[in-house]
Tab-separated table of C-alpha atoms in Angstrom:
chain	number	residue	atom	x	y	z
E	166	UNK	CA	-135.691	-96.654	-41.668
E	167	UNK	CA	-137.283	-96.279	-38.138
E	168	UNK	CA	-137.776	-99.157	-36.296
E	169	UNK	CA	-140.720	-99.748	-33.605
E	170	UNK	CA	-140.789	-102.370	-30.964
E	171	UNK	CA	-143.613	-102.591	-28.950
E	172	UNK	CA	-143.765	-104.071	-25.051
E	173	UNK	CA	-146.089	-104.372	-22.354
E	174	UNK	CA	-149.377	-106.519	-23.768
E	175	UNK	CA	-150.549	-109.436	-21.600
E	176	UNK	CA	-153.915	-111.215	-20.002
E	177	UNK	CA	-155.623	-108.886	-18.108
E	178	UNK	CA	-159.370	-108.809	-16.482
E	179	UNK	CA	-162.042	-106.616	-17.412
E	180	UNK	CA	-162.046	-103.208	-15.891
E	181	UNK	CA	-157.834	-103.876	-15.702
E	182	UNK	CA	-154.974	-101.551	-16.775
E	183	UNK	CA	-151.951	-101.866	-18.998
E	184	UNK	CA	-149.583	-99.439	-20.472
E	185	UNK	CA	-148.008	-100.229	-23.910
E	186	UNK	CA	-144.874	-98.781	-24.905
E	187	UNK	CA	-143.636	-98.517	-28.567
E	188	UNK	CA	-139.263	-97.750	-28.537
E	189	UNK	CA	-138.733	-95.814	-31.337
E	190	UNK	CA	-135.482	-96.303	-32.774
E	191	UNK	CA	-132.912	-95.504	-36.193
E	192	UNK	CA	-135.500	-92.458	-36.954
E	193	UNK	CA	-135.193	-90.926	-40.639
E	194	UNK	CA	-137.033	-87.657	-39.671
E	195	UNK	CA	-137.268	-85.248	-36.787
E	196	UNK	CA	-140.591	-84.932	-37.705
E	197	UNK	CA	-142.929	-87.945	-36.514
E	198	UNK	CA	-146.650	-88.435	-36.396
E	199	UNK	CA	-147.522	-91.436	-34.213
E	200	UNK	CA	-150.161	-93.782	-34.099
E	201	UNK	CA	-151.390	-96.995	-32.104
E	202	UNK	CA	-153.815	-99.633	-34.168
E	203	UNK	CA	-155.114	-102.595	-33.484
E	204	UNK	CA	-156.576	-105.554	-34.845
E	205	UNK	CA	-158.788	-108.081	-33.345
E	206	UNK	CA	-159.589	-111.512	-34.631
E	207	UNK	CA	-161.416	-111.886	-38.079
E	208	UNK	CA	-161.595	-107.468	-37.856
E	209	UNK	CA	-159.923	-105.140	-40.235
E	210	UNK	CA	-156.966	-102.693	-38.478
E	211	UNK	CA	-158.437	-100.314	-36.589
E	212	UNK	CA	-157.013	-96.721	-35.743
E	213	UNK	CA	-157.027	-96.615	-31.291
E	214	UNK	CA	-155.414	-93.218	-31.453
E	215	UNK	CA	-152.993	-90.750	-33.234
E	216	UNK	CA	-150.696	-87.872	-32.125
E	217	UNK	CA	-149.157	-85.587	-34.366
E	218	UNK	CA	-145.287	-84.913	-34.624
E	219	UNK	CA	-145.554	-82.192	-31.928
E	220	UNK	CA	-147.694	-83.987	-29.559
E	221	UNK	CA	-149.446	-81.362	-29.462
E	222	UNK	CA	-152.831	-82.325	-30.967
E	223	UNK	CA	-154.873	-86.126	-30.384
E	224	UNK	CA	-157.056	-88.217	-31.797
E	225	UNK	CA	-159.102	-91.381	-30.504
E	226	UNK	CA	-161.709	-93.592	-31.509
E	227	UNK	CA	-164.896	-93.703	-30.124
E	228	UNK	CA	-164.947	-96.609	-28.313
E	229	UNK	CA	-162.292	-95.698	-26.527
E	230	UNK	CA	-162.219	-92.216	-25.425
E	231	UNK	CA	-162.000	-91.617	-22.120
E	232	UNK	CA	-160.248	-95.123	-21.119
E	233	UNK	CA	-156.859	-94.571	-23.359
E	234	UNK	CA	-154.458	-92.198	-23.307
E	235	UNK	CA	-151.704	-91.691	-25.886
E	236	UNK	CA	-148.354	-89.789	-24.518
E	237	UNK	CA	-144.626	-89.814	-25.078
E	238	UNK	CA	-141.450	-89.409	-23.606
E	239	UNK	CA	-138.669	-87.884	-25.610
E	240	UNK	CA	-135.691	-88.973	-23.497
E	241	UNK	CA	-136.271	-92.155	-23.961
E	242	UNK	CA	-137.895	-92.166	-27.707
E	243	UNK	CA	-141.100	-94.532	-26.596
E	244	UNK	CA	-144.659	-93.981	-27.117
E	245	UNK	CA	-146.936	-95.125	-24.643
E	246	UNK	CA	-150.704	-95.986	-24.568
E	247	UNK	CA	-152.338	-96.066	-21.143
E	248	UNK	CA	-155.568	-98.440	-21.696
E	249	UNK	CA	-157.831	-98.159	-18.404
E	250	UNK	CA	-161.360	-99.793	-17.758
E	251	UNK	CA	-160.121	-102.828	-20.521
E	252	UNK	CA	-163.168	-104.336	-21.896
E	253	UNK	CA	-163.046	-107.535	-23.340
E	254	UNK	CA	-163.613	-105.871	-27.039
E	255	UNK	CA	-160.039	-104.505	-26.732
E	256	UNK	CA	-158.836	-107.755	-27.260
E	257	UNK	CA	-156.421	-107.459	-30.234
E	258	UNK	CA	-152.696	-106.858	-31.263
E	259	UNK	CA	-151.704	-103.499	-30.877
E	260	UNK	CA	-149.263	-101.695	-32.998
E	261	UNK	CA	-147.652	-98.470	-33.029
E	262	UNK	CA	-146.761	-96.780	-36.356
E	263	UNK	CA	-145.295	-93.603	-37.200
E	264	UNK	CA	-144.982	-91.363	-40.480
E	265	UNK	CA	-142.640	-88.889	-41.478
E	266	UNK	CA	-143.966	-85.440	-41.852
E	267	UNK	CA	-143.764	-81.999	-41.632
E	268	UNK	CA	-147.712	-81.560	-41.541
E	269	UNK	CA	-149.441	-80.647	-38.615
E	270	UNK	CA	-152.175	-82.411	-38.831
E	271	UNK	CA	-153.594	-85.810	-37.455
E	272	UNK	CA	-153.418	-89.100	-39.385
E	273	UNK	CA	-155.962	-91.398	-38.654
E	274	UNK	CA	-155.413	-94.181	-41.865
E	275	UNK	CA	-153.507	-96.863	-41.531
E	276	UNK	CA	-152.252	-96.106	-45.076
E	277	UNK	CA	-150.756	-92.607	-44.032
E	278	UNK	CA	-148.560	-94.643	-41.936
E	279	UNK	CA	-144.714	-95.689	-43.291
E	280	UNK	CA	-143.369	-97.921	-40.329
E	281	UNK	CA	-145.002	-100.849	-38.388
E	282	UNK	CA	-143.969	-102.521	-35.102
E	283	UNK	CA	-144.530	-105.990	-34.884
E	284	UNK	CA	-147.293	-105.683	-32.121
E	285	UNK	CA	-147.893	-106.987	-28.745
E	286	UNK	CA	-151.356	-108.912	-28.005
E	287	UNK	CA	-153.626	-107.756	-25.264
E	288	UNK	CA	-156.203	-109.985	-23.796
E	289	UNK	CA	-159.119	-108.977	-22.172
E	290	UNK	CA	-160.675	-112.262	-20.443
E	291	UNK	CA	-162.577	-112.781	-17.462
Protein backbone atom coordinates (compact mmCIF):
# COMPACT_ATOMS: atom_id res chain seq x y z
CA UNK A 1 0.00 0.00 0.00
CA UNK A 2 1.15 3.71 -0.16
CA UNK A 3 0.88 5.59 2.73
CA UNK A 4 0.22 9.56 2.90
CA UNK A 5 0.83 11.77 5.83
CA UNK A 6 -0.03 15.13 5.56
CA UNK A 7 1.70 18.30 7.64
CA UNK A 8 1.58 21.87 7.73
CA UNK A 9 -2.38 22.98 8.45
CA UNK A 10 -2.94 25.54 11.23
CA UNK A 11 -5.00 28.99 12.16
CA UNK A 12 -4.22 31.43 9.83
CA UNK A 13 -5.86 35.05 8.92
CA UNK A 14 -7.53 35.93 5.88
CA UNK A 15 -5.39 36.93 2.99
CA UNK A 16 -2.53 34.44 4.95
CA UNK A 17 -0.32 31.68 3.45
CA UNK A 18 0.36 28.06 4.24
CA UNK A 19 2.02 25.30 2.42
CA UNK A 20 0.76 21.69 2.98
CA UNK A 21 2.90 18.86 2.40
CA UNK A 22 1.65 15.24 1.83
CA UNK A 23 5.04 12.45 2.46
CA UNK A 24 4.42 9.85 0.28
CA UNK A 25 5.67 6.71 1.45
CA UNK A 26 5.71 2.40 0.84
CA UNK A 27 4.50 3.31 -2.94
CA UNK A 28 3.03 0.19 -4.99
CA UNK A 29 3.49 1.95 -8.41
CA UNK A 30 5.94 4.20 -10.17
CA UNK A 31 3.14 5.59 -11.66
CA UNK A 32 1.13 8.14 -9.34
CA UNK A 33 -1.62 10.62 -10.01
CA UNK A 34 -1.99 13.00 -7.06
CA UNK A 35 -4.63 14.88 -5.66
CA UNK A 36 -5.45 17.36 -2.65
CA UNK A 37 -9.37 17.44 -1.34
CA UNK A 38 -10.93 18.94 1.15
CA UNK A 39 -13.86 18.96 3.20
CA UNK A 40 -15.43 21.65 5.17
CA UNK A 41 -18.01 21.34 7.87
CA UNK A 42 -21.53 19.86 6.99
CA UNK A 43 -19.93 19.92 2.86
CA UNK A 44 -19.36 16.91 0.75
CA UNK A 45 -15.31 16.27 -0.29
CA UNK A 46 -14.36 18.54 -2.59
CA UNK A 47 -11.54 18.11 -5.34
CA UNK A 48 -8.81 21.55 -4.58
CA UNK A 49 -6.55 20.23 -7.28
CA UNK A 50 -5.02 17.20 -9.19
CA UNK A 51 -1.69 16.45 -10.95
CA UNK A 52 -1.14 13.63 -13.04
CA UNK A 53 1.69 10.94 -12.53
CA UNK A 54 4.11 13.06 -14.63
CA UNK A 55 3.39 16.33 -13.15
CA UNK A 56 3.15 17.39 -16.12
CA UNK A 57 -0.51 18.42 -16.55
CA UNK A 58 -2.97 20.36 -13.52
CA UNK A 59 -6.12 20.76 -12.52
CA UNK A 60 -7.93 23.21 -9.95
CA UNK A 61 -11.18 24.20 -8.88
CA UNK A 62 -12.64 27.30 -9.49
CA UNK A 63 -12.62 28.87 -6.44
CA UNK A 64 -9.32 28.52 -6.13
CA UNK A 65 -7.35 29.15 -9.14
CA UNK A 66 -4.97 31.53 -9.00
CA UNK A 67 -4.38 31.36 -5.00
CA UNK A 68 -3.14 27.45 -4.90
CA UNK A 69 -0.56 25.85 -6.37
CA UNK A 70 0.01 22.09 -6.49
CA UNK A 71 3.90 20.92 -6.97
CA UNK A 72 6.19 18.12 -5.91
CA UNK A 73 9.48 17.22 -5.03
CA UNK A 74 10.79 13.84 -5.99
CA UNK A 75 13.79 13.63 -3.65
CA UNK A 76 11.95 13.80 -0.95
CA UNK A 77 8.52 11.94 -2.16
CA UNK A 78 6.08 14.95 -0.73
CA UNK A 79 3.44 16.78 -2.44
CA UNK A 80 2.91 20.19 -1.59
CA UNK A 81 -0.02 22.68 -1.93
CA UNK A 82 0.87 26.36 -1.70
CA UNK A 83 -2.61 28.11 -0.58
CA UNK A 84 -2.11 32.07 -0.90
CA UNK A 85 -4.81 34.89 -0.34
CA UNK A 86 -6.70 32.12 2.34
CA UNK A 87 -10.24 33.07 2.54
CA UNK A 88 -12.17 32.04 5.28
CA UNK A 89 -14.22 29.46 2.84
CA UNK A 90 -11.01 27.36 2.73
CA UNK A 91 -11.65 26.35 6.02
CA UNK A 92 -11.64 22.51 5.91
CA UNK A 93 -9.40 19.32 6.30
CA UNK A 94 -7.26 18.83 3.55
CA UNK A 95 -6.17 15.55 2.21
CA UNK A 96 -3.89 14.34 -0.31
CA UNK A 97 -4.67 11.13 -2.26
CA UNK A 98 -3.00 9.39 -4.93
CA UNK A 99 -3.96 6.55 -7.55
CA UNK A 100 -2.02 4.18 -9.33
CA UNK A 101 -1.95 4.56 -13.03
CA UNK A 102 -0.44 4.43 -16.13
CA UNK A 103 -3.02 6.98 -17.73
CA UNK A 104 -2.14 10.29 -18.55
CA UNK A 105 -4.85 11.95 -17.79
CA UNK A 106 -6.24 14.08 -14.79
CA UNK A 107 -8.47 12.64 -12.04
CA UNK A 108 -10.65 14.94 -10.54
CA UNK A 109 -13.21 12.25 -8.40
CA UNK A 110 -12.62 11.43 -5.25
CA UNK A 111 -13.61 7.86 -6.25
CA UNK A 112 -10.66 7.54 -8.85
CA UNK A 113 -8.56 7.87 -5.88
CA UNK A 114 -7.03 4.43 -3.98
CA UNK A 115 -5.08 5.97 -0.92
CA UNK A 116 -6.12 8.65 1.68
CA UNK A 117 -3.99 10.61 4.19
CA UNK A 118 -5.50 11.30 7.30
CA UNK A 119 -5.67 15.17 6.70
CA UNK A 120 -4.52 18.22 8.38
CA UNK A 121 -7.21 21.09 9.25
CA UNK A 122 -6.74 24.58 8.01
CA UNK A 123 -8.48 27.46 9.58
CA UNK A 124 -9.20 30.52 8.06
CA UNK A 125 -10.43 33.00 10.97
CA UNK A 126 -10.16 36.53 11.45
Amino acid sequence: QVQLVESGGGVVQPGGSLRLSCVVSGRSSTNLAMAWFRQAPGKERELVGSMNWLGTSDYYTDSVKGRFTISKDNAKATLYLQMNSLKPEDTAVYSCATKGTKDHRLFVSPYDYDYWGQGTQVTVSS
